[in-house]
Amino acid sequence: MGRLAQTDGLTEIQRDILATVRDFVDKEIIPVATELEHKDEYPTAIVEGMKQLGLFGLTIPEEYGGLGESLLTYALVVEEIARGWMSVSGIVNTHFIVAHMINAHGTQEQKDHFLPRMAAGEIRGAFSMSEPGLGSDVSAISTKGVKDGEFYVLNGQKMWLTNGGTSTLVAVLCKTDEGGSSPYKNMTTFLIEKEAGFGPNPSVPGLTVPGKIEKMGYKGVDTTELVLQDVRVPANRVLGGVPGRGFYQMMDGVEVGRVNVAARGCGVARRAFELGIAYAQQRSTFGKKIAEHQAIQFKLAEMATKVEAAHQMMVMAARKKDGGERNDLEAGMAKYLASEYCKEVVEDAFRIHGGYGFSKEYEIERLYREAPMLLIGEGTAEIQKMIVGRRLLEEYRIAD
Ligand SMILES: Cc1cc2nc3c(=O)[nH]c(=O)nc-3n(C[C@H](O)[C@H](O)[C@H](O)COP(=O)(O)OP(=O)(O)OC[C@H]3O[C@@H](n4cnc5c(N)ncnc54)[C@H](O)[C@@H]3O)c2cc1C
């Protein structure tokens, strides 16, 4: 492990967890990642290994069979996993968000029902806000839930579900029109248990996962649509038991998800730096290693500075949340900075590779197709800047 992206003040348990995960990534993920990614193959063996390490229950409280670790531990684990292969971090991320939402907002019955099996990785979560017509503007959702006795009947179409096919529990945001005048109070999160797989779902009549969306990168993990046609969900599967709280629950989930996307950016950037600095010491031009050309050294210096800055900001955002403080400002900044820096570091590592960076034989080609997803998922750069800007005006408001 190099000098970059160290974290001060970790407990022995955190250091042990990270050492175990780093070892797993080096032995079980990096050697197979590029081949699986090129084949767009789901990493079943890696997921099994992560189950055995207890990673699906990392942040779930011990009383429900998890490890009860903090957001910081989780983010550092994600950073390590993304360094190996970003898609694998995507497999745990939506699961983590849904577990967080149930733990923070669920009824006791929902916690008892879902969390122990989520901790074991037996139930795996996906979350679904986006629709074909919207991503950033959540208030515009049109998928509707209408109360019918002890059930809600859901109709609509959802888009871009990470783990949409492989998950067995989806947290779906719908419009329910039971809250009041504000659109934000008329949204409800439903917890839908389903079978893994594609096509019409055998255990949930009316629910269809049409198939995998073909993507430029972030392959291996499935990203899907979700079609709901008169899907009947029991009222006790409204997250928290009360309708109208869905928007706030989802935003809470996305907020911890943002630290997580920042962590992914840190991991991918670190790997790109490692690949770039290694290649620069192998390739010679004009009679010397390219690492000895000052222009390449400057690139490496810029890349390392970005890797370090993004890591420290991500750690700060996670620690704020773990300390019980509001962290929307820091999470927005961390997600914005880490994803932009990641794209830039990957681009520089690609350039250092010259023509070979364009070859599928080199890992940097995969990273080059993965980095852009981080600019979009969990809120685009523009949305992060809107959140950060609004918070700054709250903090620095001057008297009229
Ligand atoms: C691979 C992948 C996986 C995903 N996984 C999930 C998932 O698991 N669950 C889920 O719910 N969603 C998921 N998403 C969806 C993702 O969250 C959205 O794509 C994202 O929020 C952007 O929404 P959009 O694509 O509709 O873009 P739009 O909202 O249509 O935005 C288009 C452009 O306009 C800009 N823009 C929008 N509004 C403003 C504004 N007010 N001011 C300035 N600029 C603005 C945006 O920044 C962007 O550049 C995933 C997306 C991808 C690509």
Short mmCIF file of C-alpha atoms and ligand atoms in Angstrom, two decimals:
data_model
loop_
_atom_site.label_atom_id
_atom_site.label_comp_id
_atom_site.label_asym_id
_atom_site.label_seq_id
_atom_site.Cartn_x
_atom_site.Cartn_y
_atom_site.Cartn_z
CA MET A 1 0.00 0.00 0.00
CA GLY A 2 1.39 3.40 -0.96
CA ARG A 3 1.62 6.62 0.94
CA LEU A 4 -1.48 8.24 -0.53
CA ALA A 5 -5.02 8.27 0.88
CA GLN A 6 -4.17 7.32 4.46
CA THR A 7 -6.76 7.93 7.17
CA ASP A 8 -5.68 9.08 10.62
CA GLY A 9 -7.38 8.01 13.82
CA LEU A 10 -8.83 4.65 12.78
CA THR A 11 -9.57 2.04 15.43
CA GLU A 12 -7.84 -1.33 15.38
CA ILE A 13 -11.10 -2.93 14.20
CA GLN A 14 -11.34 -0.49 11.29
CA ARG A 15 -7.72 -1.13 10.33
CA ASP A 16 -8.30 -4.91 10.47
CA ILE A 17 -11.44 -4.69 8.31
CA LEU A 18 -9.63 -2.56 5.73
CA ALA A 19 -6.61 -4.84 5.63
CA THR A 20 -8.88 -7.85 5.04
CA VAL A 21 -10.81 -6.07 2.30
CA ARG A 22 -7.61 -4.81 0.63
CA ASP A 23 -6.28 -8.34 0.56
CA PHE A 24 -9.58 -9.63 -0.88
CA VAL A 25 -9.52 -6.93 -3.57
CA ASP A 26 -5.92 -7.67 -4.56
CA LYS A 27 -6.43 -11.44 -4.69
CA GLU A 28 -10.06 -11.92 -5.73
CA ILE A 29 -11.15 -8.80 -7.62
CA ILE A 30 -8.29 -7.14 -9.52
CA PRO A 31 -7.09 -10.31 -11.29
CA VAL A 32 -10.55 -11.04 -12.79
CA ALA A 33 -12.21 -7.61 -13.01
CA THR A 34 -11.29 -6.58 -16.53
CA GLU A 35 -12.17 -9.93 -18.08
CA LEU A 36 -15.55 -10.10 -16.34
CA GLU A 37 -16.23 -6.48 -17.24
CA HIS A 38 -15.51 -7.04 -20.90
CA LYS A 39 -17.93 -9.99 -20.86
CA ASP A 40 -20.49 -7.97 -18.87
CA GLU A 41 -20.62 -10.92 -16.48
CA TYR A 42 -22.06 -10.72 -12.98
CA PRO A 43 -19.28 -11.39 -10.43
CA THR A 44 -21.02 -14.22 -8.59
CA ALA A 45 -17.89 -15.61 -6.89
CA ILE A 46 -16.82 -12.16 -5.70
CA VAL A 47 -20.29 -11.51 -4.26
CA GLU A 48 -20.15 -14.86 -2.42
CA GLY A 49 -16.77 -13.87 -0.99
CA MET A 50 -18.14 -10.51 0.15
CA LYS A 51 -21.07 -12.27 1.84
CA GLN A 52 -18.61 -14.43 3.76
CA LEU A 53 -16.64 -11.37 4.83
CA GLY A 54 -19.90 -9.92 6.20
CA LEU A 55 -19.71 -6.88 3.94
CA PHE A 56 -23.46 -6.82 3.22
CA GLY A 57 -24.05 -6.29 6.92
CA LEU A 58 -21.17 -3.92 7.55
CA THR A 59 -23.30 -1.01 8.77
CA ILE A 60 -26.35 -2.97 9.96
CA PRO A 61 -26.53 -2.88 13.80
CA GLU A 62 -25.18 -5.91 15.67
CA GLU A 63 -28.62 -6.64 17.16
CA TYR A 64 -29.75 -7.51 13.62
CA GLY A 65 -26.69 -9.63 12.87
CA GLY A 66 -24.56 -6.95 11.19
CA LEU A 67 -21.17 -5.57 12.16
CA GLY A 68 -22.60 -2.21 13.27
CA GLU A 69 -19.79 -0.24 11.65
CA SER A 70 -19.82 3.47 10.87
CA LEU A 71 -20.35 5.30 7.58
CA LEU A 72 -16.60 6.03 7.58
CA THR A 73 -15.70 2.33 7.77
CA TYR A 74 -18.17 1.64 5.01
CA ALA A 75 -16.82 4.44 2.80
CA LEU A 76 -13.24 3.27 3.25
CA VAL A 77 -14.27 -0.29 2.37
CA VAL A 78 -16.03 1.00 -0.74
CA GLU A 79 -12.93 2.99 -1.71
CA GLU A 80 -10.90 -0.24 -1.56
CA ILE A 81 -13.48 -2.24 -3.52
CA ALA A 82 -13.82 0.44 -6.22
CA ARG A 83 -10.04 0.47 -6.56
CA GLY A 84 -10.47 -3.16 -7.63
CA TRP A 85 -13.62 -2.81 -9.73
CA MET A 86 -16.21 -0.07 -9.47
CA SER A 87 -19.10 -2.37 -10.44
CA VAL A 88 -18.59 -4.46 -7.30
CA SER A 89 -18.99 -1.35 -5.15
CA GLY A 90 -22.27 -0.75 -7.05
CA ILE A 91 -23.52 -4.15 -5.92
CA VAL A 92 -23.13 -3.23 -2.25
CA ASN A 93 -24.11 0.42 -2.57
CA THR A 94 -27.85 0.18 -3.22
CA HIS A 95 -28.05 -2.60 -0.63
CA PHE A 96 -26.37 -0.33 1.88
CA ILE A 97 -28.71 2.58 1.07
CA VAL A 98 -31.84 0.45 1.50
CA ALA A 99 -30.53 -1.07 4.76
CA HIS A 100 -29.78 2.44 6.01
CA MET A 101 -33.27 3.64 5.09
CA ILE A 102 -34.95 0.69 6.86
CA ASN A 103 -32.77 1.06 9.94
CA ALA A 104 -33.31 4.82 10.15
CA HIS A 105 -36.96 5.04 9.10
CA GLY A 106 -38.52 1.57 9.18
CA THR A 107 -41.09 0.24 11.65
CA GLN A 108 -39.83 -2.28 14.21
CA GLU A 109 -41.57 -5.05 12.27
CA GLN A 110 -39.79 -3.95 9.05
CA LYS A 111 -36.40 -3.89 10.80
CA ASP A 112 -36.97 -7.35 12.32
CA HIS A 113 -38.21 -8.71 9.02
CA PHE A 114 -35.54 -7.36 6.66
CA LEU A 115 -32.34 -6.42 8.46
CA PRO A 116 -31.10 -9.84 9.69
CA ARG A 117 -31.42 -11.35 6.22
CA MET A 118 -29.94 -8.21 4.64
CA ALA A 119 -26.96 -8.50 6.99
CA ALA A 120 -26.40 -12.06 5.81
CA GLY A 121 -26.68 -10.96 2.16
CA GLU A 122 -29.69 -13.26 1.67
CA ILE A 123 -31.91 -10.29 0.81
CA ARG A 124 -30.21 -7.76 -1.41
CA GLY A 125 -31.54 -4.26 -1.89
CA ALA A 126 -32.07 -1.90 -4.82
CA PHE A 127 -33.53 1.59 -4.64
CA SER A 128 -35.67 3.24 -7.24
CA MET A 129 -36.41 6.94 -7.56
CA SER A 130 -35.59 7.72 -11.20
CA GLU A 131 -38.09 7.37 -14.04
CA PRO A 132 -37.71 7.61 -17.83
CA GLY A 133 -38.74 11.29 -17.65
CA LEU A 134 -36.79 12.38 -14.58
CA GLY A 135 -33.72 11.88 -12.46
CA SER A 136 -32.68 15.19 -10.92
CA ASP A 137 -36.21 16.54 -10.52
CA VAL A 138 -37.64 13.98 -8.11
CA SER A 139 -40.73 16.09 -7.45
CA ALA A 140 -41.92 15.26 -10.98
CA ILE A 141 -42.38 11.51 -10.40
CA SER A 142 -45.49 10.01 -11.90
CA THR A 143 -45.46 6.38 -10.68
CA LYS A 144 -48.54 6.28 -8.52
CA GLY A 145 -49.66 4.38 -5.43
CA VAL A 146 -53.41 4.41 -4.69
CA LYS A 147 -54.79 3.07 -1.42
CA ASP A 148 -57.21 0.16 -1.71
CA GLY A 149 -58.17 -1.15 1.74
CA GLU A 150 -55.14 -2.76 3.36
CA PHE A 151 -53.15 -2.48 0.11
CA TYR A 152 -51.70 0.10 -2.23
CA VAL A 153 -51.99 -0.44 -5.98
CA LEU A 154 -48.87 0.77 -7.82
CA ASN A 155 -48.72 1.76 -11.49
CA GLY A 156 -45.90 3.34 -13.48
CA GLN A 157 -42.43 2.88 -14.86
CA LYS A 158 -39.09 3.28 -13.12
CA MET A 159 -35.66 3.66 -14.71
CA TRP A 160 -31.99 3.05 -13.94
CA LEU A 161 -32.27 0.59 -11.05
CA THR A 162 -28.78 -0.54 -10.11
CA ASN A 163 -29.19 -4.22 -9.13
CA GLY A 164 -32.75 -4.11 -10.47
CA GLY A 165 -32.63 -7.74 -11.61
CA THR A 166 -30.39 -9.34 -9.00
CA SER A 167 -31.98 -7.68 -5.96
CA THR A 168 -34.77 -9.29 -3.96
CA LEU A 169 -35.99 -6.11 -2.25
CA VAL A 170 -36.67 -2.80 -4.00
CA ALA A 171 -37.41 0.47 -2.22
CA VAL A 172 -39.65 2.26 -4.74
CA LEU A 173 -40.63 5.91 -4.51
CA CYS A 174 -44.20 6.64 -5.65
CA LYS A 175 -46.61 9.52 -5.63
CA THR A 176 -49.43 8.84 -3.15
CA ASP A 177 -51.23 12.17 -2.89
CA GLU A 178 -52.16 11.66 0.75
CA GLY A 179 -49.87 14.19 2.38
CA GLY A 180 -50.90 17.71 1.57
CA SER A 181 -50.24 20.59 -0.77
CA SER A 182 -46.46 20.17 -1.22
CA PRO A 183 -45.40 17.54 -3.80
CA TYR A 184 -42.62 16.55 -1.38
CA LYS A 185 -45.22 15.42 1.17
CA ASN A 186 -47.08 13.33 -1.37
CA MET A 187 -44.42 10.72 -1.94
CA THR A 188 -44.14 7.35 -0.26
CA THR A 189 -41.45 4.66 -0.27
CA PHE A 190 -42.72 1.09 -0.72
CA LEU A 191 -40.64 -1.95 0.17
CA ILE A 192 -41.32 -4.57 -2.49
CA GLU A 193 -39.95 -8.08 -2.00
CA LYS A 194 -39.46 -9.91 -5.27
CA GLU A 195 -37.59 -12.81 -6.78
CA ALA A 196 -34.25 -12.14 -8.45
CA GLY A 197 -34.31 -12.32 -12.24
CA PHE A 198 -35.65 -10.66 -15.35
CA GLY A 199 -39.05 -10.61 -17.04
CA PRO A 200 -42.43 -10.78 -15.28
CA ASN A 201 -41.77 -11.52 -11.61
CA PRO A 202 -43.21 -14.87 -10.49
CA SER A 203 -43.86 -13.74 -6.92
CA VAL A 204 -45.20 -10.22 -7.57
CA PRO A 205 -48.02 -10.12 -10.15
CA GLY A 206 -47.74 -7.04 -12.38
CA LEU A 207 -44.06 -6.37 -11.66
CA THR A 208 -41.62 -6.72 -14.58
CA VAL A 209 -37.87 -6.14 -14.85
CA PRO A 210 -37.55 -5.98 -18.65
CA GLY A 211 -33.82 -6.72 -18.91
CA LYS A 212 -30.38 -5.19 -18.55
CA ILE A 213 -29.73 -1.74 -19.97
CA GLU A 214 -26.62 -1.84 -22.21
CA LYS A 215 -24.04 0.59 -20.80
CA MET A 216 -20.68 2.02 -21.89
CA GLY A 217 -19.09 0.98 -18.60
CA TYR A 218 -20.04 -0.08 -15.07
CA LYS A 219 -20.72 -3.49 -16.57
CA GLY A 220 -21.19 -6.74 -14.67
CA VAL A 221 -23.65 -5.08 -12.29
CA ASP A 222 -27.16 -5.02 -13.79
CA THR A 223 -28.97 -1.72 -14.36
CA THR A 224 -32.61 -2.05 -15.30
CA GLU A 225 -36.06 -0.57 -15.75
CA LEU A 226 -38.95 -1.61 -13.53
CA VAL A 227 -42.54 -1.73 -14.79
CA LEU A 228 -45.40 -1.73 -12.28
CA GLN A 229 -48.85 -2.65 -13.52
CA ASP A 230 -51.49 -2.89 -10.77
CA VAL A 231 -48.91 -4.20 -8.32
CA ARG A 232 -50.57 -4.74 -4.93
CA VAL A 233 -48.35 -3.93 -1.97
CA PRO A 234 -49.60 -4.41 1.63
CA ALA A 235 -49.91 -1.14 3.55
CA ASN A 236 -47.45 -2.50 6.14
CA ARG A 237 -44.78 -2.29 3.43
CA VAL A 238 -44.92 1.50 3.40
CA LEU A 239 -41.48 2.41 4.78
CA GLY A 240 -42.03 3.68 8.32
CA GLY A 241 -45.73 2.73 8.18
CA VAL A 242 -46.89 6.26 7.35
CA PRO A 243 -47.37 7.59 3.79
CA GLY A 244 -45.99 10.95 2.66
CA ARG A 245 -42.48 10.60 4.05
CA GLY A 246 -40.89 8.98 1.02
CA PHE A 247 -39.08 11.99 -0.39
CA TYR A 248 -37.29 12.72 2.88
CA GLN A 249 -36.42 9.05 3.41
CA MET A 250 -34.96 8.79 -0.10
CA MET A 251 -32.99 12.02 0.32
CA ASP A 252 -31.53 10.66 3.56
CA GLY A 253 -30.55 7.49 1.70
CA VAL A 254 -29.02 9.45 -1.17
CA GLU A 255 -27.08 11.64 1.25
CA VAL A 256 -25.17 8.67 2.68
CA GLY A 257 -25.02 7.35 -0.90
CA ARG A 258 -23.19 10.53 -1.91
CA VAL A 259 -20.35 9.86 0.51
CA ASN A 260 -20.29 6.42 -0.99
CA VAL A 261 -20.04 7.70 -4.57
CA ALA A 262 -17.26 10.02 -3.42
CA ALA A 263 -15.50 6.97 -1.98
CA ARG A 264 -15.88 5.17 -5.28
CA GLY A 265 -14.33 8.13 -7.08
CA CYS A 266 -11.41 8.00 -4.63
CA GLY A 267 -10.90 4.28 -5.24
CA VAL A 268 -11.03 4.50 -9.04
CA ALA A 269 -8.72 7.55 -9.02
CA ARG A 270 -6.23 5.77 -6.76
CA ARG A 271 -6.13 2.77 -9.07
CA ALA A 272 -5.65 5.04 -12.10
CA PHE A 273 -2.77 6.75 -10.31
CA GLU A 274 -1.18 3.39 -9.46
CA LEU A 275 -1.47 2.27 -13.09
CA GLY A 276 -0.11 5.58 -14.39
CA ILE A 277 2.91 5.74 -12.09
CA ALA A 278 3.80 2.12 -12.79
CA TYR A 279 3.54 2.50 -16.57
CA ALA A 280 5.57 5.73 -16.47
CA GLN A 281 8.48 3.78 -14.97
CA GLN A 282 8.29 1.02 -17.59
CA ARG A 283 7.95 2.91 -20.86
CA SER A 284 10.96 4.66 -22.38
CA THR A 285 11.03 7.40 -25.01
CA PHE A 286 13.93 9.50 -26.23
CA GLY A 287 16.41 7.42 -24.24
CA LYS A 288 14.82 7.56 -20.82
CA LYS A 289 11.84 6.36 -18.84
CA ILE A 290 8.86 8.62 -19.47
CA ALA A 291 8.67 9.14 -15.67
CA GLU A 292 11.90 11.09 -16.01
CA HIS A 293 10.32 13.63 -18.37
CA GLN A 294 9.22 16.56 -16.29
CA ALA A 295 5.89 16.81 -18.10
CA ILE A 296 4.99 13.30 -16.92
CA GLN A 297 6.22 14.00 -13.38
CA PHE A 298 3.97 17.06 -13.29
CA LYS A 299 1.04 14.92 -14.35
CA LEU A 300 1.82 12.41 -11.59
CA ALA A 301 2.10 15.22 -9.06
CA GLU A 302 -1.27 16.64 -10.09
CA MET A 303 -2.89 13.21 -10.02
CA ALA A 304 -1.54 12.38 -6.56
CA THR A 305 -2.66 15.76 -5.18
CA LYS A 306 -6.19 15.11 -6.46
CA VAL A 307 -6.24 11.56 -5.04
CA GLU A 308 -5.19 12.89 -1.64
CA ALA A 309 -7.55 15.89 -1.59
CA ALA A 310 -10.58 13.84 -2.62
CA HIS A 311 -9.83 11.17 -0.01
CA GLN A 312 -9.50 13.66 2.84
CA MET A 313 -12.71 15.44 1.89
CA MET A 314 -14.61 12.16 1.63
CA VAL A 315 -13.34 11.13 5.08
CA MET A 316 -14.38 14.48 6.54
CA ALA A 317 -17.92 14.14 5.10
CA ALA A 318 -18.29 10.61 6.50
CA ARG A 319 -17.03 11.66 9.93
CA LYS A 320 -19.52 14.54 10.10
CA LYS A 321 -22.41 12.14 9.53
CA ASP A 322 -21.00 9.61 12.02
CA GLY A 323 -20.74 12.42 14.57
CA GLY A 324 -24.48 13.02 14.22
CA GLU A 325 -24.05 16.32 12.39
CA ARG A 326 -25.86 17.44 9.25
CA ASN A 327 -23.45 16.71 6.37
CA ASP A 328 -25.30 17.68 3.21
CA LEU A 329 -22.78 20.45 2.47
CA GLU A 330 -19.74 18.21 2.98
CA ALA A 331 -21.30 15.20 1.24
CA GLY A 332 -22.21 17.39 -1.76
CA MET A 333 -18.70 18.86 -1.89
CA ALA A 334 -17.05 15.45 -1.50
CA LYS A 335 -19.17 13.85 -4.20
CA TYR A 336 -18.61 16.75 -6.58
CA LEU A 337 -14.86 16.96 -5.99
CA ALA A 338 -14.14 13.23 -5.95
CA SER A 339 -16.08 12.50 -9.13
CA GLU A 340 -14.54 15.41 -11.09
CA TYR A 341 -11.03 14.60 -9.84
CA CYS A 342 -11.56 10.94 -10.60
CA LYS A 343 -12.42 11.74 -14.21
CA GLU A 344 -9.31 13.97 -14.48
CA VAL A 345 -6.92 11.48 -12.85
CA VAL A 346 -8.21 8.67 -15.05
CA GLU A 347 -7.79 10.87 -18.13
CA ASP A 348 -4.17 11.66 -17.14
CA ALA A 349 -3.37 7.99 -16.50
CA PHE A 350 -4.87 7.20 -19.89
CA ARG A 351 -2.65 9.80 -21.56
CA ILE A 352 0.43 8.43 -19.78
CA HIS A 353 -0.33 5.05 -21.36
CA GLY A 354 -0.13 6.56 -24.86
CA GLY A 355 -1.69 4.32 -27.50
CA TYR A 356 -1.80 1.34 -25.13
CA GLY A 357 -4.37 3.14 -23.01
CA PHE A 358 -6.73 2.65 -25.93
CA SER A 359 -6.18 -1.10 -25.96
CA LYS A 360 -8.59 -3.35 -24.10
CA GLU A 361 -5.58 -5.25 -22.77
CA TYR A 362 -4.82 -2.42 -20.35
CA GLU A 363 -6.89 -1.85 -17.24
CA ILE A 364 -6.98 1.91 -17.75
CA GLU A 365 -9.33 1.40 -20.73
CA ARG A 366 -11.95 0.01 -18.32
CA LEU A 367 -11.46 2.82 -15.81
CA TYR A 368 -11.85 5.35 -18.61
CA ARG A 369 -15.35 4.01 -19.32
CA GLU A 370 -16.26 3.75 -15.63
CA ALA A 371 -15.35 7.20 -14.34
CA PRO A 372 -18.15 9.15 -16.14
CA MET A 373 -20.89 7.27 -14.29
CA LEU A 374 -19.70 8.93 -11.06
CA LEU A 375 -20.45 12.36 -12.56
CA ILE A 376 -24.13 11.39 -12.86
CA GLY A 377 -25.17 8.82 -10.22
CA GLU A 378 -26.51 9.99 -6.83
CA GLY A 379 -27.03 13.48 -8.28
CA THR A 380 -25.11 15.21 -11.08
CA ALA A 381 -22.39 17.81 -10.52
CA GLU A 382 -24.92 20.57 -11.17
CA ILE A 383 -27.24 19.17 -8.50
CA GLN A 384 -24.35 18.91 -6.00
CA LYS A 385 -23.47 22.53 -6.69
CA MET A 386 -27.09 23.57 -6.17
CA ILE A 387 -27.12 21.81 -2.77
CA VAL A 388 -23.76 23.26 -1.77
CA GLY A 389 -24.68 26.74 -2.98
CA ARG A 390 -27.98 26.78 -1.08
CA ARG A 391 -26.32 25.60 2.12
CA LEU A 392 -23.59 28.23 1.80
CA LEU A 393 -26.22 30.95 1.53
CA GLU A 394 -27.86 29.61 4.70
CA GLU A 395 -24.53 29.58 6.53
CA TYR A 396 -23.27 32.94 5.31
CA ARG A 397 -26.56 34.86 5.18
CA ILE A 398 -26.16 38.58 5.80
CA ALA A 399 -28.86 40.70 7.41
CA ASP A 400 -31.17 42.51 4.94
C1 LIG B 1 -25.49 3.59 -14.41
C2 LIG B 1 -26.56 4.33 -13.66
C3 LIG B 1 -27.08 3.79 -12.50
C4 LIG B 1 -28.12 4.44 -11.82
N1 LIG B 1 -28.67 3.85 -10.70
C5 LIG B 1 -29.78 4.40 -10.15
C6 LIG B 1 -30.47 3.74 -9.07
O1 LIG B 1 -30.04 2.69 -8.59
N2 LIG B 1 -31.64 4.27 -8.63
C7 LIG B 1 -32.15 5.44 -9.12
O2 LIG B 1 -33.20 5.87 -8.67
N3 LIG B 1 -31.49 6.11 -10.11
C8 LIG B 1 -30.33 5.63 -10.64
N4 LIG B 1 -29.68 6.28 -11.66
C9 LIG B 1 -30.25 7.52 -12.18
C10 LIG B 1 -29.45 8.75 -11.82
O3 LIG B 1 -29.62 9.04 -10.46
C11 LIG B 1 -29.90 9.88 -12.75
O4 LIG B 1 -29.45 9.54 -14.05
C12 LIG B 1 -29.33 11.20 -12.32
O5 LIG B 1 -29.95 11.63 -11.12
C13 LIG B 1 -29.57 12.28 -13.40
O6 LIG B 1 -30.88 12.30 -13.82
P1 LIG B 1 -31.25 12.30 -15.39
O7 LIG B 1 -30.43 11.22 -16.01
O8 LIG B 1 -32.71 12.22 -15.52
O9 LIG B 1 -30.72 13.67 -15.92
P2 LIG B 1 -31.57 15.05 -15.91
O10 LIG B 1 -32.15 15.28 -14.57
O11 LIG B 1 -32.51 15.02 -17.06
O12 LIG B 1 -30.41 16.09 -16.18
C14 LIG B 1 -29.84 16.31 -17.48
C15 LIG B 1 -28.77 17.41 -17.37
O13 LIG B 1 -29.38 18.63 -16.89
C16 LIG B 1 -28.73 19.07 -15.69
N5 LIG B 1 -29.73 19.67 -14.81
C17 LIG B 1 -30.90 19.13 -14.37
N6 LIG B 1 -31.54 20.00 -13.58
C18 LIG B 1 -30.78 21.10 -13.49
C19 LIG B 1 -30.89 22.35 -12.80
N7 LIG B 1 -31.92 22.63 -12.00
N8 LIG B 1 -29.90 23.26 -12.95
C20 LIG B 1 -28.81 22.98 -13.73
N9 LIG B 1 -28.64 21.83 -14.42
C21 LIG B 1 -29.60 20.90 -14.28
C22 LIG B 1 -28.13 17.82 -15.10
O14 LIG B 1 -27.05 18.13 -14.21
C23 LIG B 1 -27.68 17.08 -16.34
O15 LIG B 1 -26.45 17.61 -16.78
C24 LIG B 1 -28.60 5.69 -12.30
C25 LIG B 1 -28.03 6.25 -13.45
C26 LIG B 1 -27.03 5.59 -14.13
C27 LIG B 1 -26.46 6.21 -15.38
#
